[in-house]
Structure formats: C-alpha cells, structure tokens
Amino acid sequence: MIEIPSDLHPDLVPLAFLLGDWEGAGVHDFPGAEKCNFGQEVTFAHDGRDFLEYTSHTWELDAEGQKVRPLESEKGFWRIDKERKVEVVMVRQDGVVEVWYGELADQKPQIDLATDAVARTAASGPYSGGKRLYGYVKSDLMWVGEKATPEVELRPYMSAHLKKVVDPSTWAKDLGDLPDDGIAFFK
C-alpha cells in the first residue's frame, strides 16, 4: 500500500511510491568487472520541499550472502513536474555527477530515466551515460540500470529487487489500546 505523508510537497505525490527505506539484492555484470551478486540499501526521503532526497549503497555479496566489499554509493535529488517529467541530479562515490531526465509512466508507478549530462573527475573511470527503469511491483521496488563507456555500448549492468523496510517502532504507537494479556485481541 502506498502511503502519502501529510507533509509531502504536493508536487511529489506522484513519486510517493518511492518513499521509505528499501533493502534487497541484485546482480552486477559489466565488461571489465567480475560478475557478482550485490546487496543494496536505498532511502527516498522528503523534508516538505519540492524534491525527494535519494541515497543508495551497494556491496558485493559472497556465496553465503555476506557483505564482501562496497560496490557503489549514490546520493541525489529527484523532482517531478506537472507533466510527469522527472529530473534527477546524482553524484557517485567514483567522482561522477549525472543529470537524468525521464518520465513517470501513465497509470502505473514506473519511471524511465536517461542521462542528459555526465561530468567526471580525473580519478573516475570511463563512463559516458546510462538509462534506468524503476518500478513499484506488488509493493516492491525493482530497478534495472544500463551503462555505456567509450569502449562499451549501452547495456544492462545492474538490477535489483528491493523490499520496503518496516520500522516496528511505528507499530508500537498503535498498541496502546490492546488488552494487557494480548489474548483478548484474538477473541
């Protein structure tokens, strides 16, 4: 179920499905890097202004699903206009800054994005652009990213399936009116 916080900026209501903390796993596969499974934590937050704040951390997982090493980190800001056009400004740990444009699909919680501008520091690796698809499917957040470099044409390189993280403390405030023994609740 998608909840719309009362203090969410009205322009962001179409992006409300992104809000919250998400965790999951996916696959990383790009020429020049070893294919691996990865874990991911994503947060989409708001503070009442007309943007969502985005943070993502990924790490390589071993065969048992344990963290091996950090993979990628991103931080950014997402906006949407009245015509459902989405713009994202994002910075990554490797010295890449991107401007993404795309749109929210009609009648479904799905966003297609493509890079419009890429800036890189001297220390960053080769990168010339990308595409991303985010979708809210059966209460889960799924995404696939495509990447291009001067040597490699645009191709999928990461995808993940994320589940919303629920903080049990938010439930505790609703427990005040339950019977002390807990059993009467089920009668």
mmCIF file with all atom_site columns, C-alpha atoms in Angstrom:
data_model
loop_
_atom_site.group_PDB
_atom_site.id
_atom_site.type_symbol
_atom_site.label_atom_id
_atom_site.label_alt_id
_atom_site.label_comp_id
_atom_site.label_asym_id
_atom_site.label_entity_id
_atom_site.label_seq_id
_atom_site.pdbx_PDB_ins_code
_atom_site.Cartn_x
_atom_site.Cartn_y
_atom_site.Cartn_z
_atom_site.occupancy
_atom_site.B_iso_or_equiv
_atom_site.pdbx_formal_charge
_atom_site.auth_seq_id
_atom_site.auth_comp_id
_atom_site.auth_asym_id
_atom_site.auth_atom_id
_atom_site.pdbx_PDB_model_num
ATOM 1   C CA . MET A 1 1   ? 0.000   0.000   0.000   1.00 0.00 ? 1   MET A CA 1
ATOM 2   C CA . ILE A 1 2   ? 1.304   3.442   -0.899  1.00 0.00 ? 2   ILE A CA 1
ATOM 3   C CA . GLU A 1 3   ? 1.058   5.990   1.899   1.00 0.00 ? 3   GLU A CA 1
ATOM 4   C CA . ILE A 1 4   ? 1.159   9.715   1.203   1.00 0.00 ? 4   ILE A CA 1
ATOM 5   C CA . PRO A 1 5   ? 2.611   11.664  4.142   1.00 0.00 ? 5   PRO A CA 1
ATOM 6   C CA . SER A 1 6   ? 0.583   14.747  5.093   1.00 0.00 ? 6   SER A CA 1
ATOM 7   C CA . ASP A 1 7   ? 3.703   16.954  4.914   1.00 0.00 ? 7   ASP A CA 1
ATOM 8   C CA . LEU A 1 8   ? 4.764   15.741  1.445   1.00 0.00 ? 8   LEU A CA 1
ATOM 9   C CA . HIS A 1 9   ? 5.081   18.612  -1.024  1.00 0.00 ? 9   HIS A CA 1
ATOM 10  C CA . PRO A 1 10  ? 2.016   18.379  -3.329  1.00 0.00 ? 10  PRO A CA 1
ATOM 11  C CA . ASP A 1 11  ? 4.202   18.195  -6.461  1.00 0.00 ? 11  ASP A CA 1
ATOM 12  C CA . LEU A 1 12  ? 5.767   14.954  -5.157  1.00 0.00 ? 12  LEU A CA 1
ATOM 13  C CA . VAL A 1 13  ? 2.559   12.953  -4.670  1.00 0.00 ? 13  VAL A CA 1
ATOM 14  C CA . PRO A 1 14  ? 3.127   11.012  -7.935  1.00 0.00 ? 14  PRO A CA 1
ATOM 15  C CA . LEU A 1 15  ? 6.510   9.863   -6.544  1.00 0.00 ? 15  LEU A CA 1
ATOM 16  C CA . ALA A 1 16  ? 5.152   8.813   -3.127  1.00 0.00 ? 16  ALA A CA 1
ATOM 17  C CA . PHE A 1 17  ? 5.608   5.126   -4.027  1.00 0.00 ? 17  PHE A CA 1
ATOM 18  C CA . LEU A 1 18  ? 9.382   5.648   -3.776  1.00 0.00 ? 18  LEU A CA 1
ATOM 19  C CA . LEU A 1 19  ? 9.359   6.983   -0.208  1.00 0.00 ? 19  LEU A CA 1
ATOM 20  C CA . GLY A 1 20  ? 10.946  4.958   2.551   1.00 0.00 ? 20  GLY A CA 1
ATOM 21  C CA . ASP A 1 21  ? 13.844  2.659   3.251   1.00 0.00 ? 21  ASP A CA 1
ATOM 22  C CA . TRP A 1 22  ? 14.374  -0.278  0.911   1.00 0.00 ? 22  TRP A CA 1
ATOM 23  C CA . GLU A 1 23  ? 16.690  -3.308  1.089   1.00 0.00 ? 23  GLU A CA 1
ATOM 24  C CA . GLY A 1 24  ? 17.335  -6.147  -1.289  1.00 0.00 ? 24  GLY A CA 1
ATOM 25  C CA . ALA A 1 25  ? 19.736  -7.778  -3.665  1.00 0.00 ? 25  ALA A CA 1
ATOM 26  C CA . GLY A 1 26  ? 20.636  -7.854  -7.309  1.00 0.00 ? 26  GLY A CA 1
ATOM 27  C CA . VAL A 1 27  ? 23.201  -8.701  -9.953  1.00 0.00 ? 27  VAL A CA 1
ATOM 28  C CA . HIS A 1 28  ? 26.120  -6.593  -11.237 1.00 0.00 ? 28  HIS A CA 1
ATOM 29  C CA . ASP A 1 29  ? 27.567  -7.567  -14.628 1.00 0.00 ? 29  ASP A CA 1
ATOM 30  C CA . PHE A 1 30  ? 29.663  -5.269  -16.829 1.00 0.00 ? 30  PHE A CA 1
ATOM 31  C CA . PRO A 1 31  ? 32.675  -5.946  -19.070 1.00 0.00 ? 31  PRO A CA 1
ATOM 32  C CA . GLY A 1 32  ? 35.930  -5.368  -17.215 1.00 0.00 ? 32  GLY A CA 1
ATOM 33  C CA . ALA A 1 33  ? 34.414  -6.198  -13.810 1.00 0.00 ? 33  ALA A CA 1
ATOM 34  C CA . GLU A 1 34  ? 33.721  -9.579  -12.262 1.00 0.00 ? 34  GLU A CA 1
ATOM 35  C CA . LYS A 1 35  ? 30.030  -10.512 -12.292 1.00 0.00 ? 35  LYS A CA 1
ATOM 36  C CA . CYS A 1 36  ? 28.659  -10.597 -8.760  1.00 0.00 ? 36  CYS A CA 1
ATOM 37  C CA . ASN A 1 37  ? 25.561  -10.543 -6.605  1.00 0.00 ? 37  ASN A CA 1
ATOM 38  C CA . PHE A 1 38  ? 25.130  -7.434  -4.527  1.00 0.00 ? 38  PHE A CA 1
ATOM 39  C CA . GLY A 1 39  ? 23.108  -6.195  -1.591  1.00 0.00 ? 39  GLY A CA 1
ATOM 40  C CA . GLN A 1 40  ? 21.541  -2.744  -1.590  1.00 0.00 ? 40  GLN A CA 1
ATOM 41  C CA . GLU A 1 41  ? 20.063  -0.230  0.835   1.00 0.00 ? 41  GLU A CA 1
ATOM 42  C CA . VAL A 1 42  ? 18.105  2.690   -0.643  1.00 0.00 ? 42  VAL A CA 1
ATOM 43  C CA . THR A 1 43  ? 16.360  5.601   1.036   1.00 0.00 ? 43  THR A CA 1
ATOM 44  C CA . PHE A 1 44  ? 13.967  8.076   -0.540  1.00 0.00 ? 44  PHE A CA 1
ATOM 45  C CA . ALA A 1 45  ? 13.146  10.825  1.970   1.00 0.00 ? 45  ALA A CA 1
ATOM 46  C CA . HIS A 1 46  ? 11.495  14.243  1.957   1.00 0.00 ? 46  HIS A CA 1
ATOM 47  C CA . ASP A 1 47  ? 11.525  17.328  4.160   1.00 0.00 ? 47  ASP A CA 1
ATOM 48  C CA . GLY A 1 48  ? 8.493   19.188  2.804   1.00 0.00 ? 48  GLY A CA 1
ATOM 49  C CA . ARG A 1 49  ? 10.334  20.858  -0.069  1.00 0.00 ? 49  ARG A CA 1
ATOM 50  C CA . ASP A 1 50  ? 9.730   20.011  -3.754  1.00 0.00 ? 50  ASP A CA 1
ATOM 51  C CA . PHE A 1 51  ? 12.283  17.179  -4.063  1.00 0.00 ? 51  PHE A CA 1
ATOM 52  C CA . LEU A 1 52  ? 12.998  13.686  -2.775  1.00 0.00 ? 52  LEU A CA 1
ATOM 53  C CA . GLU A 1 53  ? 16.411  13.008  -1.304  1.00 0.00 ? 53  GLU A CA 1
ATOM 54  C CA . TYR A 1 54  ? 17.900  9.730   -2.564  1.00 0.00 ? 54  TYR A CA 1
ATOM 55  C CA . THR A 1 55  ? 20.713  7.659   -1.044  1.00 0.00 ? 55  THR A CA 1
ATOM 56  C CA . SER A 1 56  ? 21.911  4.246   -2.235  1.00 0.00 ? 56  SER A CA 1
ATOM 57  C CA . HIS A 1 57  ? 24.666  1.950   -1.009  1.00 0.00 ? 57  HIS A CA 1
ATOM 58  C CA . THR A 1 58  ? 25.548  -1.374  -2.632  1.00 0.00 ? 58  THR A CA 1
ATOM 59  C CA . TRP A 1 59  ? 28.076  -4.012  -1.677  1.00 0.00 ? 59  TRP A CA 1
ATOM 60  C CA . GLU A 1 60  ? 29.296  -7.253  -3.183  1.00 0.00 ? 60  GLU A CA 1
ATOM 61  C CA . LEU A 1 61  ? 27.897  -10.411 -1.589  1.00 0.00 ? 61  LEU A CA 1
ATOM 62  C CA . ASP A 1 62  ? 29.679  -13.755 -1.260  1.00 0.00 ? 62  ASP A CA 1
ATOM 63  C CA . ALA A 1 63  ? 28.034  -17.132 -1.967  1.00 0.00 ? 63  ALA A CA 1
ATOM 64  C CA . GLU A 1 64  ? 26.513  -17.132 1.547   1.00 0.00 ? 64  GLU A CA 1
ATOM 65  C CA . GLY A 1 65  ? 25.020  -13.652 1.109   1.00 0.00 ? 65  GLY A CA 1
ATOM 66  C CA . GLN A 1 66  ? 27.542  -11.940 3.398   1.00 0.00 ? 66  GLN A CA 1
ATOM 67  C CA . LYS A 1 67  ? 28.986  -8.499  2.636   1.00 0.00 ? 67  LYS A CA 1
ATOM 68  C CA . VAL A 1 68  ? 32.388  -8.688  0.943   1.00 0.00 ? 68  VAL A CA 1
ATOM 69  C CA . ARG A 1 69  ? 33.193  -5.087  -0.037  1.00 0.00 ? 69  ARG A CA 1
ATOM 70  C CA . PRO A 1 70  ? 31.452  -1.842  -1.007  1.00 0.00 ? 70  PRO A CA 1
ATOM 71  C CA . LEU A 1 71  ? 30.391  -1.646  -4.648  1.00 0.00 ? 71  LEU A CA 1
ATOM 72  C CA . GLU A 1 72  ? 28.708  1.703   -5.457  1.00 0.00 ? 72  GLU A CA 1
ATOM 73  C CA . SER A 1 73  ? 27.268  4.626   -3.483  1.00 0.00 ? 73  SER A CA 1
ATOM 74  C CA . GLU A 1 74  ? 24.982  7.348   -4.844  1.00 0.00 ? 74  GLU A CA 1
ATOM 75  C CA . LYS A 1 75  ? 23.295  10.455  -3.483  1.00 0.00 ? 75  LYS A CA 1
ATOM 76  C CA . GLY A 1 76  ? 20.819  12.603  -5.333  1.00 0.00 ? 76  GLY A CA 1
ATOM 77  C CA . PHE A 1 77  ? 17.689  14.697  -5.579  1.00 0.00 ? 77  PHE A CA 1
ATOM 78  C CA . TRP A 1 78  ? 14.538  13.806  -7.524  1.00 0.00 ? 78  TRP A CA 1
ATOM 79  C CA . ARG A 1 79  ? 11.856  16.208  -8.805  1.00 0.00 ? 79  ARG A CA 1
ATOM 80  C CA . ILE A 1 80  ? 8.750   15.844  -10.939 1.00 0.00 ? 80  ILE A CA 1
ATOM 81  C CA . ASP A 1 81  ? 6.749   18.484  -12.815 1.00 0.00 ? 81  ASP A CA 1
ATOM 82  C CA . LYS A 1 82  ? 3.044   18.757  -13.660 1.00 0.00 ? 82  LYS A CA 1
ATOM 83  C CA . GLU A 1 83  ? 3.563   16.860  -16.961 1.00 0.00 ? 83  GLU A CA 1
ATOM 84  C CA . ARG A 1 84  ? 5.057   13.894  -15.022 1.00 0.00 ? 84  ARG A CA 1
ATOM 85  C CA . LYS A 1 85  ? 8.581   14.678  -16.252 1.00 0.00 ? 85  LYS A CA 1
ATOM 86  C CA . VAL A 1 86  ? 11.196  13.535  -13.741 1.00 0.00 ? 86  VAL A CA 1
ATOM 87  C CA . GLU A 1 87  ? 14.615  15.105  -13.241 1.00 0.00 ? 87  GLU A CA 1
ATOM 88  C CA . VAL A 1 88  ? 17.369  13.698  -11.059 1.00 0.00 ? 88  VAL A CA 1
ATOM 89  C CA . VAL A 1 89  ? 20.736  15.117  -10.074 1.00 0.00 ? 89  VAL A CA 1
ATOM 90  C CA . MET A 1 90  ? 23.053  12.428  -8.752  1.00 0.00 ? 90  MET A CA 1
ATOM 91  C CA . VAL A 1 91  ? 26.646  12.112  -7.541  1.00 0.00 ? 91  VAL A CA 1
ATOM 92  C CA . ARG A 1 92  ? 28.529  8.846   -7.110  1.00 0.00 ? 92  ARG A CA 1
ATOM 93  C CA . GLN A 1 93  ? 31.493  7.888   -4.971  1.00 0.00 ? 93  GLN A CA 1
ATOM 94  C CA . ASP A 1 94  ? 33.715  7.373   -8.010  1.00 0.00 ? 94  ASP A CA 1
ATOM 95  C CA . GLY A 1 95  ? 33.667  11.047  -8.997  1.00 0.00 ? 95  GLY A CA 1
ATOM 96  C CA . VAL A 1 96  ? 30.746  11.008  -11.454 1.00 0.00 ? 96  VAL A CA 1
ATOM 97  C CA . VAL A 1 97  ? 27.968  13.608  -11.408 1.00 0.00 ? 97  VAL A CA 1
ATOM 98  C CA . GLU A 1 98  ? 24.884  12.975  -13.564 1.00 0.00 ? 98  GLU A CA 1
ATOM 99  C CA . VAL A 1 99  ? 21.756  14.818  -14.625 1.00 0.00 ? 99  VAL A CA 1
ATOM 100 C CA . TRP A 1 100 ? 18.958  12.418  -15.521 1.00 0.00 ? 100 TRP A CA 1
ATOM 101 C CA . TYR A 1 101 ? 15.654  13.160  -17.272 1.00 0.00 ? 101 TYR A CA 1
ATOM 102 C CA . GLY A 1 102 ? 12.696  10.904  -17.833 1.00 0.00 ? 102 GLY A CA 1
ATOM 103 C CA . GLU A 1 103 ? 9.061   10.470  -17.034 1.00 0.00 ? 103 GLU A CA 1
ATOM 104 C CA . LEU A 1 104 ? 6.606   8.709   -14.812 1.00 0.00 ? 104 LEU A CA 1
ATOM 105 C CA . ALA A 1 105 ? 4.523   6.265   -16.849 1.00 0.00 ? 105 ALA A CA 1
ATOM 106 C CA . ASP A 1 106 ? 0.830   6.949   -17.271 1.00 0.00 ? 106 ASP A CA 1
ATOM 107 C CA . GLN A 1 107 ? -1.398  4.989   -14.872 1.00 0.00 ? 107 GLN A CA 1
ATOM 108 C CA . LYS A 1 108 ? 1.434   2.985   -13.278 1.00 0.00 ? 108 LYS A CA 1
ATOM 109 C CA . PRO A 1 109 ? 4.307   3.603   -10.834 1.00 0.00 ? 109 PRO A CA 1
ATOM 110 C CA . GLN A 1 110 ? 7.170   3.236   -13.290 1.00 0.00 ? 110 GLN A CA 1
ATOM 111 C CA . ILE A 1 111 ? 9.927   5.734   -14.117 1.00 0.00 ? 111 ILE A CA 1
ATOM 112 C CA . ASP A 1 112 ? 12.188  5.660   -17.180 1.00 0.00 ? 112 ASP A CA 1
ATOM 113 C CA . LEU A 1 113 ? 15.320  7.823   -16.932 1.00 0.00 ? 113 LEU A CA 1
ATOM 114 C CA . ALA A 1 114 ? 18.263  8.582   -19.207 1.00 0.00 ? 114 ALA A CA 1
ATOM 115 C CA . THR A 1 115 ? 21.360  10.677  -18.562 1.00 0.00 ? 115 THR A CA 1
ATOM 116 C CA . ASP A 1 116 ? 21.361  14.121  -20.127 1.00 0.00 ? 116 ASP A CA 1
ATOM 117 C CA . ALA A 1 117 ? 24.715  15.273  -18.755 1.00 0.00 ? 117 ALA A CA 1
ATOM 118 C CA . VAL A 1 118 ? 27.692  13.500  -17.226 1.00 0.00 ? 118 VAL A CA 1
ATOM 119 C CA . ALA A 1 119 ? 30.662  15.143  -15.508 1.00 0.00 ? 119 ALA A CA 1
ATOM 120 C CA . ARG A 1 120 ? 33.619  13.139  -14.250 1.00 0.00 ? 120 ARG A CA 1
ATOM 121 C CA . THR A 1 121 ? 36.648  13.858  -12.132 1.00 0.00 ? 121 THR A CA 1
ATOM 122 C CA . ALA A 1 122 ? 40.085  12.884  -13.405 1.00 0.00 ? 122 ALA A CA 1
ATOM 123 C CA . ALA A 1 123 ? 40.129  9.920   -10.994 1.00 0.00 ? 123 ALA A CA 1
ATOM 124 C CA . SER A 1 124 ? 36.812  8.420   -12.161 1.00 0.00 ? 124 SER A CA 1
ATOM 125 C CA . GLY A 1 125 ? 36.619  5.525   -14.577 1.00 0.00 ? 125 GLY A CA 1
ATOM 126 C CA . PRO A 1 126 ? 35.327  5.754   -18.137 1.00 0.00 ? 126 PRO A CA 1
ATOM 127 C CA . TYR A 1 127 ? 31.596  6.457   -18.330 1.00 0.00 ? 127 TYR A CA 1
ATOM 128 C CA . SER A 1 128 ? 29.530  8.199   -20.976 1.00 0.00 ? 128 SER A CA 1
ATOM 129 C CA . GLY A 1 129 ? 25.913  7.733   -19.881 1.00 0.00 ? 129 GLY A CA 1
ATOM 130 C CA . GLY A 1 130 ? 23.134  5.455   -18.802 1.00 0.00 ? 130 GLY A CA 1
ATOM 131 C CA . LYS A 1 131 ? 19.480  4.577   -18.546 1.00 0.00 ? 131 LYS A CA 1
ATOM 132 C CA . ARG A 1 132 ? 17.418  3.399   -15.594 1.00 0.00 ? 132 ARG A CA 1
ATOM 133 C CA . LEU A 1 133 ? 13.986  1.914   -15.133 1.00 0.00 ? 133 LEU A CA 1
ATOM 134 C CA . TYR A 1 134 ? 12.359  1.945   -11.685 1.00 0.00 ? 134 TYR A CA 1
ATOM 135 C CA . GLY A 1 135 ? 9.065   0.205   -10.979 1.00 0.00 ? 135 GLY A CA 1
ATOM 136 C CA . TYR A 1 136 ? 6.827   -0.409  -7.999  1.00 0.00 ? 136 TYR A CA 1
ATOM 137 C CA . VAL A 1 137 ? 5.637   -4.011  -8.425  1.00 0.00 ? 137 VAL A CA 1
ATOM 138 C CA . LYS A 1 138 ? 3.468   -5.785  -5.824  1.00 0.00 ? 138 LYS A CA 1
ATOM 139 C CA . SER A 1 139 ? 4.724   -3.459  -3.050  1.00 0.00 ? 139 SER A CA 1
ATOM 140 C CA . ASP A 1 140 ? 8.384   -3.997  -4.002  1.00 0.00 ? 140 ASP A CA 1
ATOM 141 C CA . LEU A 1 141 ? 10.772  -1.615  -5.750  1.00 0.00 ? 141 LEU A CA 1
ATOM 142 C CA . MET A 1 142 ? 12.574  -3.056  -8.744  1.00 0.00 ? 142 MET A CA 1
ATOM 143 C CA . TRP A 1 143 ? 15.105  -1.363  -10.963 1.00 0.00 ? 143 TRP A CA 1
ATOM 144 C CA . VAL A 1 144 ? 17.488  -2.028  -13.817 1.00 0.00 ? 144 VAL A CA 1
ATOM 145 C CA . GLY A 1 145 ? 20.391  0.191   -14.834 1.00 0.00 ? 145 GLY A CA 1
ATOM 146 C CA . GLU A 1 146 ? 22.152  0.406   -18.169 1.00 0.00 ? 146 GLU A CA 1
ATOM 147 C CA . LYS A 1 147 ? 25.614  1.869   -18.638 1.00 0.00 ? 147 LYS A CA 1
ATOM 148 C CA . ALA A 1 148 ? 27.814  3.000   -21.541 1.00 0.00 ? 148 ALA A CA 1
ATOM 149 C CA . THR A 1 149 ? 31.502  3.813   -21.743 1.00 0.00 ? 149 THR A CA 1
ATOM 150 C CA . PRO A 1 150 ? 33.581  4.901   -24.722 1.00 0.00 ? 150 PRO A CA 1
ATOM 151 C CA . GLU A 1 151 ? 34.573  1.225   -25.115 1.00 0.00 ? 151 GLU A CA 1
ATOM 152 C CA . VAL A 1 152 ? 31.239  -0.484  -24.297 1.00 0.00 ? 152 VAL A CA 1
ATOM 153 C CA . GLU A 1 153 ? 27.860  0.300   -25.872 1.00 0.00 ? 153 GLU A CA 1
ATOM 154 C CA . LEU A 1 154 ? 24.866  0.951   -23.628 1.00 0.00 ? 154 LEU A CA 1
ATOM 155 C CA . ARG A 1 155 ? 23.934  -2.314  -21.926 1.00 0.00 ? 155 ARG A CA 1
ATOM 156 C CA . PRO A 1 156 ? 22.344  -3.542  -18.685 1.00 0.00 ? 156 PRO A CA 1
ATOM 157 C CA . TYR A 1 157 ? 24.857  -3.689  -15.848 1.00 0.00 ? 157 TYR A CA 1
ATOM 158 C CA . MET A 1 158 ? 22.890  -3.731  -12.563 1.00 0.00 ? 158 MET A CA 1
ATOM 159 C CA . SER A 1 159 ? 19.416  -4.736  -11.465 1.00 0.00 ? 159 SER A CA 1
ATOM 160 C CA . ALA A 1 160 ? 17.848  -5.283  -8.068  1.00 0.00 ? 160 ALA A CA 1
ATOM 161 C CA . HIS A 1 161 ? 14.674  -6.318  -6.270  1.00 0.00 ? 161 HIS A CA 1
ATOM 162 C CA . LEU A 1 162 ? 14.106  -4.308  -3.085  1.00 0.00 ? 162 LEU A CA 1
ATOM 163 C CA . LYS A 1 163 ? 11.619  -4.720  -0.251  1.00 0.00 ? 163 LYS A CA 1
ATOM 164 C CA . LYS A 1 164 ? 10.403  -1.913  1.978   1.00 0.00 ? 164 LYS A CA 1
ATOM 165 C CA . VAL A 1 165 ? 11.957  -1.891  5.437   1.00 0.00 ? 165 VAL A CA 1
ATOM 166 C CA . VAL A 1 166 ? 9.358   -1.513  8.156   1.00 0.00 ? 166 VAL A CA 1
ATOM 167 C CA . ASP A 1 167 ? 10.352  0.037   11.469  1.00 0.00 ? 167 ASP A CA 1
ATOM 168 C CA . PRO A 1 168 ? 8.472   -1.842  14.245  1.00 0.00 ? 168 PRO A CA 1
ATOM 169 C CA . SER A 1 169 ? 8.561   1.266   16.446  1.00 0.00 ? 169 SER A CA 1
ATOM 170 C CA . THR A 1 170 ? 5.954   2.814   14.155  1.00 0.00 ? 170 THR A CA 1
ATOM 171 C CA . TRP A 1 171 ? 3.605   -0.011  15.128  1.00 0.00 ? 171 TRP A CA 1
ATOM 172 C CA . ALA A 1 172 ? 4.212   0.445   18.865  1.00 0.00 ? 172 ALA A CA 1
ATOM 173 C CA . LYS A 1 173 ? 2.242   3.686   18.995  1.00 0.00 ? 173 LYS A CA 1
ATOM 174 C CA . ASP A 1 174 ? -0.859  1.751   17.880  1.00 0.00 ? 174 ASP A CA 1
ATOM 175 C CA . LEU A 1 175 ? -0.533  -0.878  20.612  1.00 0.00 ? 175 LEU A CA 1
ATOM 176 C CA . GLY A 1 176 ? -1.784  1.320   23.458  1.00 0.00 ? 176 GLY A CA 1
ATOM 177 C CA . ASP A 1 177 ? -5.400  0.205   23.174  1.00 0.00 ? 177 ASP A CA 1
ATOM 178 C CA . LEU A 1 178 ? -4.679  -3.541  23.144  1.00 0.00 ? 178 LEU A CA 1
ATOM 179 C CA . PRO A 1 179 ? -5.649  -5.679  26.162  1.00 0.00 ? 179 PRO A CA 1
ATOM 180 C CA . ASP A 1 180 ? -2.821  -6.361  28.616  1.00 0.00 ? 180 ASP A CA 1
ATOM 181 C CA . ASP A 1 181 ? -2.919  -10.132 28.133  1.00 0.00 ? 181 ASP A CA 1
ATOM 182 C CA . GLY A 1 182 ? -2.834  -9.926  24.316  1.00 0.00 ? 182 GLY A CA 1
ATOM 183 C CA . ILE A 1 183 ? -5.177  -12.932 24.065  1.00 0.00 ? 183 ILE A CA 1
ATOM 184 C CA . ALA A 1 184 ? -8.402  -10.924 24.187  1.00 0.00 ? 184 ALA A CA 1
ATOM 185 C CA . PHE A 1 185 ? -7.381  -9.304  20.901  1.00 0.00 ? 185 PHE A CA 1
ATOM 186 C CA . PHE A 1 186 ? -7.948  -12.627 19.115  1.00 0.00 ? 186 PHE A CA 1
ATOM 187 C CA . LYS A 1 187 ? -11.343 -13.401 20.686  1.00 0.00 ? 187 LYS A CA 1
#
